[in-house]
XYZ file of C-alpha atoms in Angstrom:
673
model
C 22.416 38.951 27.240
C 23.383 35.932 25.142
C 23.847 33.787 28.256
C 20.447 34.780 29.602
C 18.800 34.014 26.251
C 20.585 30.657 26.146
C 19.426 29.949 29.702
C 15.768 30.618 28.876
C 15.940 28.511 25.722
C 17.522 25.607 27.589
C 15.095 25.932 30.496
C 12.162 25.863 28.063
C 12.823 22.186 27.311
C 10.944 20.993 30.390
C 7.911 23.070 29.360
C 8.127 21.689 25.840
C 8.139 18.171 27.278
C 4.966 19.015 29.196
C 3.360 20.229 25.946
C 4.445 16.955 24.309
C 2.784 14.931 27.073
C -0.442 16.950 26.748
C -0.377 16.311 22.996
C 0.092 12.592 23.589
C -2.931 12.501 25.892
C -5.005 14.433 23.327
C -4.145 11.872 20.625
C -5.788 9.011 22.549
C -9.393 9.616 21.324
C -8.120 9.976 17.747
C -6.276 6.664 18.008
C -9.443 5.061 19.405
C -11.444 6.353 16.418
C -8.949 4.908 13.967
C -8.919 1.480 15.628
C -12.733 1.377 15.558
C -12.760 2.407 11.900
C -10.277 -0.310 10.928
C -12.310 -3.014 12.667
C -15.624 -2.004 11.044
C -15.300 -4.058 7.819
C -14.425 -7.756 7.983
C -15.924 -9.220 4.791
C -13.511 -10.324 2.068
C -14.682 -10.607 -1.540
C -12.941 -13.120 -3.808
C -13.284 -11.944 -7.406
C -12.510 -13.914 -10.573
C -12.057 -12.361 -14.009
C -14.942 -13.760 -16.094
C -13.403 -12.533 -19.345
C -10.290 -14.610 -18.623
C -12.475 -17.648 -18.006
C -14.225 -16.967 -21.312
C -10.860 -16.802 -23.119
C -9.785 -20.092 -21.545
C -13.049 -21.820 -22.496
C -12.585 -20.752 -26.133
C -9.672 -23.252 -26.334
C -11.758 -26.192 -25.102
C -13.491 -28.842 -27.202
C -16.783 -28.177 -25.410
C -16.633 -24.529 -24.282
C -20.040 -24.365 -22.589
C -19.555 -27.578 -20.622
C -16.098 -26.429 -19.565
C -17.465 -23.043 -18.496
C -20.191 -24.579 -16.328
C -17.764 -27.019 -14.726
C -15.192 -24.331 -13.847
C -17.815 -21.954 -12.480
C -19.037 -24.694 -10.143
C -15.474 -25.457 -9.035
C -14.715 -21.782 -8.392
C -17.937 -21.368 -6.425
C -17.148 -24.408 -4.290
C -13.603 -23.105 -3.736
C -14.956 -19.891 -2.188
C -14.999 -17.410 -5.098
C -17.864 -15.035 -4.386
C -17.835 -12.663 -7.339
C -17.299 -12.522 -11.082
C -15.771 -9.430 -12.680
C -17.722 -8.661 -15.842
C -16.365 -6.206 -18.403
C -18.324 -4.095 -20.824
C -19.098 -6.425 -23.707
C -17.818 -6.112 -27.248
C -18.909 -7.804 -30.453
C -15.802 -9.975 -30.200
C -16.720 -11.141 -26.667
C -20.301 -11.914 -27.727
C -18.851 -13.854 -30.639
C -16.737 -15.968 -28.238
C -19.874 -16.576 -26.174
C -21.648 -17.886 -29.283
C -24.334 -15.193 -29.051
C -23.691 -13.862 -32.557
C -21.379 -13.974 -35.564
C -19.586 -11.018 -37.138
C -18.744 -10.671 -40.841
C -17.071 -8.102 -43.066
C -17.815 -7.281 -46.700
C -15.533 -10.017 -48.027
C -17.233 -12.604 -45.801
C -20.627 -11.459 -47.021
C -19.554 -11.749 -50.659
C -18.325 -15.308 -50.066
C -21.539 -16.267 -48.266
C -23.882 -14.821 -50.904
C -21.579 -15.625 -53.833
C -21.821 -12.008 -54.926
C -19.233 -9.356 -55.703
C -17.857 -7.477 -52.678
C -19.553 -4.022 -52.320
C -17.483 -1.406 -54.108
C -18.014 1.476 -51.658
C -19.345 -0.093 -48.470
C -17.073 -1.211 -45.634
C -19.708 -2.284 -43.146
C -19.992 -4.774 -40.293
C -22.577 -7.541 -40.561
C -23.914 -9.129 -37.358
C -25.899 -12.374 -37.465
C -27.478 -13.738 -34.267
C -27.190 -17.438 -33.504
C -30.857 -17.735 -32.528
C -33.980 -15.641 -32.257
C -33.734 -15.334 -28.469
C -30.298 -13.758 -28.788
C -31.632 -11.466 -31.494
C -34.356 -10.162 -29.179
C -31.882 -9.711 -26.292
C -28.975 -8.038 -28.065
C -30.628 -6.077 -30.889
C -31.837 -3.202 -28.665
C -28.476 -3.096 -26.832
C -26.484 -2.850 -30.059
C -28.911 -0.371 -31.648
C -28.855 1.896 -28.595
C -25.064 1.763 -28.249
C -24.344 2.559 -31.870
C -27.047 5.235 -31.946
C -25.229 6.941 -29.057
C -22.077 6.862 -31.254
C -24.104 8.237 -34.229
C -23.434 5.083 -36.257
C -26.421 4.014 -38.390
C -27.790 0.508 -37.797
C -30.041 -1.315 -40.268
C -31.932 -4.624 -39.905
C -30.576 -7.551 -41.900
C -31.543 -11.154 -42.493
C -29.653 -14.110 -43.893
C -31.160 -17.523 -44.508
C -33.999 -16.805 -42.131
C -31.792 -15.604 -39.284
C -32.029 -12.085 -37.870
C -29.074 -9.741 -38.042
C -27.917 -6.132 -38.204
C -25.839 -4.034 -40.564
C -23.561 -1.628 -38.699
C -22.478 1.127 -41.062
C -18.893 1.252 -39.786
C -15.820 -0.916 -40.484
C -15.469 -4.109 -38.374
C -12.303 -2.757 -36.743
C -14.261 0.205 -35.375
C -17.373 -1.794 -34.539
C -15.388 -4.263 -32.423
C -13.990 -1.399 -30.332
C -17.373 -0.060 -29.241
C -18.159 -1.019 -25.619
C -21.607 -2.440 -24.975
C -23.253 -2.978 -21.610
C -22.102 -6.153 -19.811
C -23.616 -9.246 -21.379
C -27.081 -9.550 -19.729
C -27.309 -13.264 -20.480
C -23.932 -13.906 -18.827
C -24.881 -11.731 -15.852
C -28.116 -13.669 -15.358
C -26.314 -16.990 -15.671
C -23.692 -15.960 -13.092
C -26.338 -14.640 -10.723
C -28.265 -17.910 -11.018
C -25.097 -19.768 -10.027
C -24.816 -17.660 -6.864
C -22.107 -15.178 -7.866
C -22.093 -11.458 -7.130
C -21.211 -9.174 -10.046
C -18.332 -6.676 -10.145
C -18.708 -4.583 -13.338
C -15.632 -3.111 -15.004
C -16.317 0.001 -17.043
C -14.002 2.342 -18.919
C -14.056 5.995 -19.923
C -13.457 5.181 -23.586
C -16.542 6.862 -25.091
C -18.199 10.259 -24.532
C -20.166 10.479 -21.304
C -23.933 10.161 -21.633
C -26.062 10.609 -18.511
C -29.092 8.771 -19.887
C -26.973 5.807 -20.942
C -25.310 5.698 -17.512
C -28.698 5.868 -15.791
C -29.843 2.788 -17.727
C -26.577 0.977 -16.990
C -26.566 1.683 -13.243
C -30.230 0.736 -12.997
C -29.301 -2.594 -14.593
C -26.434 -2.957 -12.091
C -28.622 -2.206 -9.083
C -31.233 -4.715 -10.246
C -28.493 -7.341 -10.302
C -27.189 -6.665 -6.803
C -24.070 -4.729 -7.805
C -22.477 -2.889 -4.853
C -19.198 -1.773 -6.407
C -17.669 -0.767 -9.744
C -14.063 -1.325 -10.802
C -12.779 1.006 -13.499
C -10.944 -0.412 -16.489
C -8.160 1.832 -17.794
C -6.399 4.896 -16.436
C -9.412 7.128 -15.676
C -12.800 7.002 -13.985
C -16.019 7.213 -15.969
C -16.675 10.782 -17.046
C -13.147 12.093 -16.485
C -12.393 12.993 -20.120
C -15.592 15.052 -20.457
C -15.509 16.579 -16.995
C -14.099 19.954 -18.046
C -17.030 20.579 -20.403
C -19.885 18.632 -18.813
C -19.025 18.304 -15.089
C -19.579 14.621 -15.828
C -17.836 13.377 -12.673
C -20.447 15.251 -10.609
C -23.220 13.731 -12.711
C -21.772 10.228 -12.427
C -21.332 10.614 -8.649
C -24.998 11.559 -8.313
C -25.991 8.357 -10.119
C -23.679 6.231 -7.946
C -25.197 7.692 -4.782
C -28.705 7.262 -6.155
C -28.147 3.567 -6.880
C -26.059 2.934 -3.717
C -23.009 1.790 -5.671
C -19.436 2.319 -4.481
C -15.988 1.899 -6.019
C -13.027 -0.458 -5.807
C -9.501 1.011 -5.693
C -6.711 -1.103 -7.201
C -3.636 -1.321 -4.981
C -0.171 -0.253 -6.170
C -1.076 1.238 -9.526
C 1.915 3.029 -11.069
C -0.337 6.043 -11.511
C -3.701 6.568 -9.760
C -6.697 6.470 -12.066
C -7.448 10.030 -13.137
C -10.417 11.542 -11.328
C -10.588 8.774 -8.713
C -9.833 11.049 -5.762
C -12.507 13.553 -6.830
C -15.140 10.879 -7.474
C -14.366 9.151 -4.153
C -14.891 12.390 -2.274
C -18.243 12.984 -3.986
C -19.548 9.541 -2.976
C -18.372 10.010 0.631
C -15.499 7.524 0.229
C -17.685 4.492 -0.369
C -14.497 2.748 -1.523
C -12.869 -0.622 -0.886
C -9.243 -1.473 -1.668
C -8.567 -4.304 -4.121
C -5.489 -6.489 -4.646
C -5.100 -7.760 -8.208
C -3.212 -11.002 -8.877
C -1.875 -10.734 -12.427
C -2.082 -13.388 -15.152
C 1.591 -14.197 -14.662
C 1.418 -14.342 -10.862
C -1.535 -16.735 -11.078
C 1.058 -19.396 -12.004
C 3.154 -18.879 -8.853
C 3.327 -21.685 -6.337
C 0.230 -22.216 -4.212
C 1.762 -21.127 -0.890
C 3.051 -17.851 -2.351
C -0.383 -16.930 -3.711
C -2.035 -17.854 -0.403
C 0.504 -15.739 1.518
C -0.237 -12.763 -0.718
C -3.970 -13.045 -0.140
C -3.629 -13.388 3.631
C -1.137 -10.529 3.976
C -3.249 -8.281 1.740
C -6.303 -8.624 3.979
C -4.528 -8.708 7.328
C -1.657 -6.264 6.791
C -3.006 -3.812 4.211
C -6.720 -3.411 4.931
C -7.637 -4.893 1.528
C -11.087 -6.428 1.256
C -11.246 -7.488 -2.404
C -8.927 -10.103 -3.942
C -9.037 -10.123 -7.740
C -7.801 -13.192 -9.646
C -6.800 -12.963 -13.291
C -6.334 -16.045 -15.427
C -5.524 -16.557 -19.088
C -4.691 -19.466 -21.409
C -1.053 -20.109 -22.274
C 0.759 -22.353 -24.733
C 2.742 -25.066 -22.962
C 5.146 -26.514 -25.520
C 6.507 -29.033 -22.999
C 3.048 -30.583 -22.663
C 1.965 -29.739 -26.230
C -1.277 -28.229 -24.992
C -3.032 -25.041 -23.912
C -2.905 -24.727 -20.121
C -4.469 -22.390 -17.563
C -3.921 -21.539 -13.848
C -7.453 -22.266 -12.568
C -6.376 -25.384 -10.643
C -3.487 -23.444 -9.113
C -5.781 -20.665 -7.896
C -8.331 -23.098 -6.466
C -5.568 -24.948 -4.599
C -4.277 -21.687 -3.123
C -7.725 -20.892 -1.709
C -8.286 -24.384 -0.303
C -5.833 -27.238 0.087
C -2.875 -27.018 0.250
C -2.689 -23.196 0.357
C -5.519 -22.746 2.887
C -5.817 -18.997 2.159
C -9.506 -18.848 3.123
C -8.930 -20.823 6.311
C -6.006 -18.605 7.293
C -8.002 -15.439 6.645
C -10.793 -16.850 8.796
C -8.374 -17.248 11.705
C -7.809 -13.491 11.576
C -11.533 -12.751 11.824
C -12.404 -12.356 8.136
C -15.407 -13.908 6.389
C -16.340 -14.236 2.729
C -18.988 -11.932 1.290
C -19.468 -8.646 -0.543
C -16.804 -6.209 0.585
C -18.003 -3.218 2.586
C -16.486 0.229 2.999
C -15.090 1.121 6.402
C -17.531 2.877 8.707
C -15.539 5.967 9.628
C -15.593 6.750 13.340
C -15.312 10.509 13.782
C -16.054 11.547 17.356
C -17.001 15.141 18.088
C -13.822 15.723 20.098
C -11.485 14.586 17.325
C -11.055 17.999 15.677
C -9.945 19.634 18.927
C -7.824 16.631 19.924
C -5.963 16.804 16.606
C -5.263 20.504 17.176
C -3.738 19.820 20.596
C -1.781 16.895 19.143
C -0.483 19.213 16.418
C 0.882 21.617 19.028
C 2.421 18.679 20.908
C 4.102 17.491 17.694
C 5.515 20.975 17.101
C 6.912 20.905 20.652
C 8.617 17.576 19.889
C 10.148 18.999 16.705
C 11.358 22.044 18.647
C 12.977 19.787 21.244
C 14.973 18.089 18.500
C 16.177 21.475 17.258
C 17.128 22.458 20.822
C 19.701 19.657 21.056
C 21.516 21.012 18.000
C 20.902 24.798 18.114
C 19.693 25.632 21.639
C 19.691 29.387 20.952
C 16.826 28.940 18.468
C 14.502 26.853 20.659
C 11.875 29.463 21.550
C 12.136 31.162 18.162
C 11.564 27.884 16.298
C 8.554 27.027 18.461
C 6.964 30.457 17.910
C 7.628 30.479 14.145
C 6.332 26.910 13.808
C 3.050 27.833 15.519
C 2.574 30.895 13.297
C 3.537 28.993 10.135
C 1.227 26.124 11.010
C -1.676 28.523 11.456
C -1.046 29.913 7.985
C -0.709 26.485 6.360
C -3.871 25.313 8.110
C -5.813 28.004 6.258
C -4.068 27.545 2.905
C -3.006 23.883 2.623
C -4.111 21.783 5.607
C -3.043 18.509 3.960
C 0.488 19.838 3.479
C 0.515 20.931 7.125
C -0.507 17.561 8.556
C 1.902 15.653 6.323
C 4.797 18.038 6.980
C 4.400 18.023 10.765
C 3.839 14.240 10.800
C 7.075 13.717 8.852
C 9.090 16.072 11.052
C 7.805 14.576 14.311
C 8.501 11.073 12.950
C 12.104 12.185 12.379
C 12.363 14.082 15.668
C 11.390 11.391 18.201
C 13.939 8.710 17.195
C 16.573 11.428 16.743
C 15.988 12.761 20.269
C 15.976 9.217 21.620
C 19.321 8.403 20.000
C 20.882 11.742 20.966
C 19.955 11.170 24.594
C 21.311 7.628 24.344
C 24.625 8.957 23.026
C 24.799 11.487 25.856
C 24.042 8.811 28.449
C 26.679 6.446 27.055
C 29.226 9.265 26.986
C 28.444 10.210 30.597
C 28.535 6.632 31.902
C 31.743 5.837 30.015
C 33.522 8.865 31.467
C 32.124 8.196 34.944
C 33.042 4.488 35.102
C 35.109 3.356 32.081
C 35.996 -0.014 33.631
C 32.513 -1.069 34.766
C 32.042 -4.858 34.950
C 30.208 -6.628 32.135
C 27.103 -7.314 34.240
C 26.673 -3.663 35.126
C 27.207 -2.573 31.524
C 24.621 -5.087 30.309
C 22.064 -3.811 32.832
C 22.751 -0.203 31.778
C 22.440 -1.232 28.121
C 19.062 -2.929 28.570
C 17.717 0.047 30.543
C 18.915 2.441 27.847
C 17.428 0.185 25.127
C 13.998 0.323 26.778
C 14.168 4.085 27.410
C 15.310 4.861 23.877
C 12.549 2.728 22.359
C 9.879 4.404 24.493
C 11.112 7.843 23.419
C 11.075 6.802 19.756
C 7.524 5.473 20.124
C 6.396 8.941 21.285
C 6.197 9.927 17.610
C 3.590 7.253 16.880
C 0.515 8.855 18.549
C 1.275 12.127 16.769
C 1.624 10.419 13.365
C -1.650 8.546 13.891
C -3.500 11.654 15.088
C -2.255 13.929 12.295
C -2.873 11.411 9.517
C -6.151 9.963 10.773
C -8.186 10.219 7.593
C -9.951 7.588 5.514
C -8.122 8.983 2.462
C -4.820 7.689 3.864
C -6.284 4.316 4.811
C -7.584 3.908 1.257
C -4.276 5.241 -0.168
C -6.232 7.869 -2.074
C -3.982 10.352 -0.313
C -0.425 9.244 0.445
C 2.028 10.217 3.183
C 4.966 11.831 1.410
C 8.586 11.992 2.498
C 8.951 8.489 3.956
C 12.311 8.132 2.172
C 13.583 11.116 4.162
C 12.465 9.407 7.364
C 14.695 6.434 6.483
C 17.871 8.555 6.484
C 17.372 11.821 8.396
C 17.613 10.366 11.948
C 20.813 8.495 11.071
C 22.317 11.623 9.517
C 21.384 13.754 12.522
C 22.778 11.181 14.961
C 25.997 11.116 12.931
C 26.227 14.909 13.103
C 25.650 14.872 16.841
C 28.287 12.199 17.487
C 30.880 13.920 15.334
C 30.318 17.539 16.372
C 28.500 17.562 19.726
C 29.500 14.492 21.701
C 32.548 15.976 23.413
C 31.383 19.388 24.582
C 27.700 19.329 23.720
C 28.181 22.410 21.523
C 29.225 22.980 17.941
C 32.226 25.047 16.831
C 33.964 25.928 13.561
C 37.196 24.543 14.971
C 35.730 21.030 14.917
C 35.095 21.294 11.191
C 38.646 22.538 10.606
C 40.046 19.641 12.614
C 38.034 17.122 10.595
C 39.100 18.675 7.290
C 42.746 18.446 8.346
C 42.474 14.777 9.329
C 44.743 12.601 7.111
C 42.903 10.002 5.027
C 44.235 6.457 5.244
C 43.350 3.177 3.540
C 41.179 2.066 6.473
C 39.003 5.171 6.102
C 38.520 4.488 2.391
C 37.572 0.868 3.081
C 35.102 1.922 5.782
C 33.597 4.518 3.425
C 33.114 1.873 0.730
C 31.525 -0.503 3.232
C 29.200 2.298 4.381
C 28.271 3.026 0.749
C 27.441 -0.634 0.083
C 25.375 -0.876 3.273
C 23.586 2.359 2.357
C 22.805 1.104 -1.139
C 21.463 -2.178 0.245
C 19.374 -0.307 2.802
C 17.966 1.939 0.060
C 17.156 -1.072 -2.127
C 15.172 -2.555 0.764
C 13.109 0.591 1.238
C 9.561 0.726 -0.154
C 7.257 -1.827 -1.746
C 9.698 -2.751 -4.491
C 12.481 -3.765 -2.127
C 14.004 -7.198 -2.628
C 14.525 -9.795 0.082
C 17.025 -12.626 0.477
C 15.912 -16.289 0.512
C 16.941 -16.554 4.181
C 14.825 -13.546 5.101
C 11.873 -14.928 3.136
C 12.177 -18.178 5.093
C 12.417 -16.235 8.356
C 9.407 -14.080 7.453
C 7.289 -17.126 6.656
C 8.331 -18.865 9.873
C 7.473 -15.826 12.005
C 4.188 -15.330 10.165
C 3.179 -18.955 10.690
C 4.306 -18.959 14.333
C 3.058 -15.598 15.611
C 0.629 -14.443 12.904
C 2.647 -11.214 12.563
C 6.156 -10.749 11.237
C 8.332 -7.977 12.703
C 10.627 -6.029 10.426
C 13.906 -7.715 9.587
C 15.929 -4.485 9.830
C 14.679 -4.004 13.383
C 15.146 -7.341 15.139
C 18.100 -8.589 13.045
C 19.980 -5.333 12.497
C 19.016 -2.137 14.295
C 18.062 -3.397 17.760
C 20.870 -5.976 18.221
C 23.388 -3.437 16.908
C 22.117 -0.883 19.435
C 22.526 -3.332 22.327
C 25.990 -4.596 21.422
C 27.051 -1.074 20.393
C 26.025 0.506 23.694
C 27.520 -2.392 25.658
C 30.876 -1.993 23.898
C 30.822 1.834 23.858
C 30.454 1.917 27.649
C 34.017 0.571 27.673
C 35.482 1.621 24.321
C 34.632 5.227 23.495
C 35.047 5.040 19.717
C 32.489 2.246 19.323
C 29.789 4.905 19.781
C 29.812 5.389 15.990
C 27.966 2.071 15.683
C 24.861 3.829 17.030
C 24.594 5.752 13.746
C 23.591 2.537 11.962
C 21.706 1.279 15.025
C 19.326 4.228 14.582
C 17.738 2.150 11.787
C 15.875 0.132 14.397
C 14.392 3.188 16.095
C 13.310 4.990 12.938
C 11.913 1.774 11.463
C 9.516 1.385 14.412
C 8.078 4.824 13.655
C 8.108 4.195 9.900
C 5.867 1.147 10.425
C 3.078 3.455 11.602
C 3.621 5.773 8.627
C 2.036 3.014 6.490
C -1.491 4.194 7.267
C -3.132 1.378 5.294
C -1.725 -1.098 7.853
C -3.956 -1.536 10.934
C -2.565 0.399 13.925
C -2.947 -2.553 16.296
C -0.984 -4.825 13.968
C 1.768 -2.187 13.632
C 2.014 -1.997 17.427
C 2.285 -5.780 17.755
C 4.920 -5.823 15.030
C 6.970 -3.129 16.779
C 6.806 -4.772 20.207
C 7.721 -8.179 18.741
C 10.657 -6.583 16.965
C 11.856 -5.118 20.254
C 11.543 -8.468 22.026
C 13.363 -10.456 19.338
C 15.896 -7.661 18.972
C 16.656 -7.870 22.671
C 17.229 -11.636 22.414
C 19.525 -11.311 19.391
C 21.257 -8.349 21.039
C 22.079 -10.313 24.192
C 23.406 -13.134 22.006
C 25.548 -10.560 20.154
C 26.867 -9.290 23.517
C 27.882 -12.862 24.392
C 29.691 -13.195 21.055
C 31.402 -9.846 21.707
C 32.558 -11.007 25.130
C 34.023 -14.210 23.695
C 35.730 -12.317 20.868
C 37.103 -9.733 23.307
C 38.488 -12.477 25.531
C 40.110 -14.238 22.588
C 41.653 -10.985 21.409
C 43.153 -10.236 24.839
C 44.600 -13.727 25.021
C 45.964 -14.049 21.504
C 46.814 -10.481 20.413
C 50.142 -10.382 22.375
C 51.256 -13.510 20.522
C 50.259 -11.967 17.181
C 52.222 -8.808 17.952
C 55.318 -10.798 18.937
């Protein structure tokens, strides 16, 4: 009975492969939709922080002249947009719109005694035009905060008395400075407002504000702080729903800041309610604005080309330079990065991008996609089952049946968890199957012809390299199909478990080599034999080397990974030469190691263990496509280039191996004697 069950489970592999192929075919229309979506938005918006420019101008002898000059320079350099924050009394003071006094200041001005029981804020406008512009804004804002405002006059100039301490008055956000907005619009800039959820939500106030934004051509809002507007009052007022209605009414979308440590609270909900009218934004910090010109330009180009980012936000602030005994700023550095010698705008143009107001991707969602994704899901489950079959063949049919039933249940309860879970497992399964089959082929060929000539072994190696890579790539259509959602492209929803993908295939290949390579089956006796194996110094050294390599590999994983100067040079060279840089761990580590490892293992059986580390190249190709915010076409080019360069480096490594082997054969007898 057991033999018959084993026979049916083993025989089911060919049917599972057919299901996999059907799933691959079904994923084609989904892949087409994603490629069309990613190519639907090509405008890049260059944004400069106006508040930073205002801070810098405050340290100049002639602030207004300096401001006008720098705005003209930024416009000529290609900056399209100015980010304008909600105003404060302090910002209006820096802009010379008004002056702010406390009780002590008032006593000094009037030569009277300071009020005994009044701790108020006194606002005096610099001219009558400013008084007419800002009085209703301040009165309305403070009325919304239930802070009394009284008219005031000093030496014929209009002013206001705000019945709250200056410290509190300066914290109250006002609408963006209308005079500054008009001035920037007249100079040809678009406006990107930054608003915070620092005060209670008020629908009437937001209606007035968004009407003002729409009248001034605003297409997007960038939130300031850790939450979207209305989040703090949402539980009581459903304010996110109310705010979303206003955004839709005024045709205003959002900007999502890349790589925040924590997503802004309520952003996912608000994005959904405005039908994902969202554009990703890369923010260059104040400190990074002082990096060298080429580095800044590289960041801008890679952000647009490699990460589907359409808004580049430049911060700038004044700094004290004791070496020059002056206050400096990075404006010149940023302008040089956009033009000469950085040429960021020119380089972005070569990749098909143009300057303008950033647009949200037009999501392509064909009518067949839902059914195609279902078939692709079943194909992915078949691929996962095939991986299980090479380790526990008795469970093949049972795993496939349970996976189908479990997937049906998860689809009803948590569809996002289902698509991410299956995508992760199929991403692990394909490179694992590919490497397992490679190990089996090497083992068979080595036993069949252990003394094959070098030319024959090289031909077998290259064939196996191509076959293994194709099998690993089979995971890619499934990952794309299962995770084809604008939420992943915008990184509103993230693919979890990528760290597991970096290690699981290597661990599974190691298990297969250790326990399955000889007989193809697993037994308790093999574990007992391993446990009884004496430990020598060489084993300890190899374990330490493996630990160091593993730590380095882990440190390279993710966005925070560090790179060596040589690799940075190599990356830049490849980027400048081909426009796309393949992954270092593929073409310099995984792929060459696979080629030289297979070549040597076809003659020396124990070298097969090298393929455990060589699995890095195969899993990395799949991992590239797990970064959904990277265009699929670019990921494909990167993977194919990695394979090509890996093949070249691998053949070079084989030549080095041959020379080393020849030297060892010639000189080892002398060393022994």
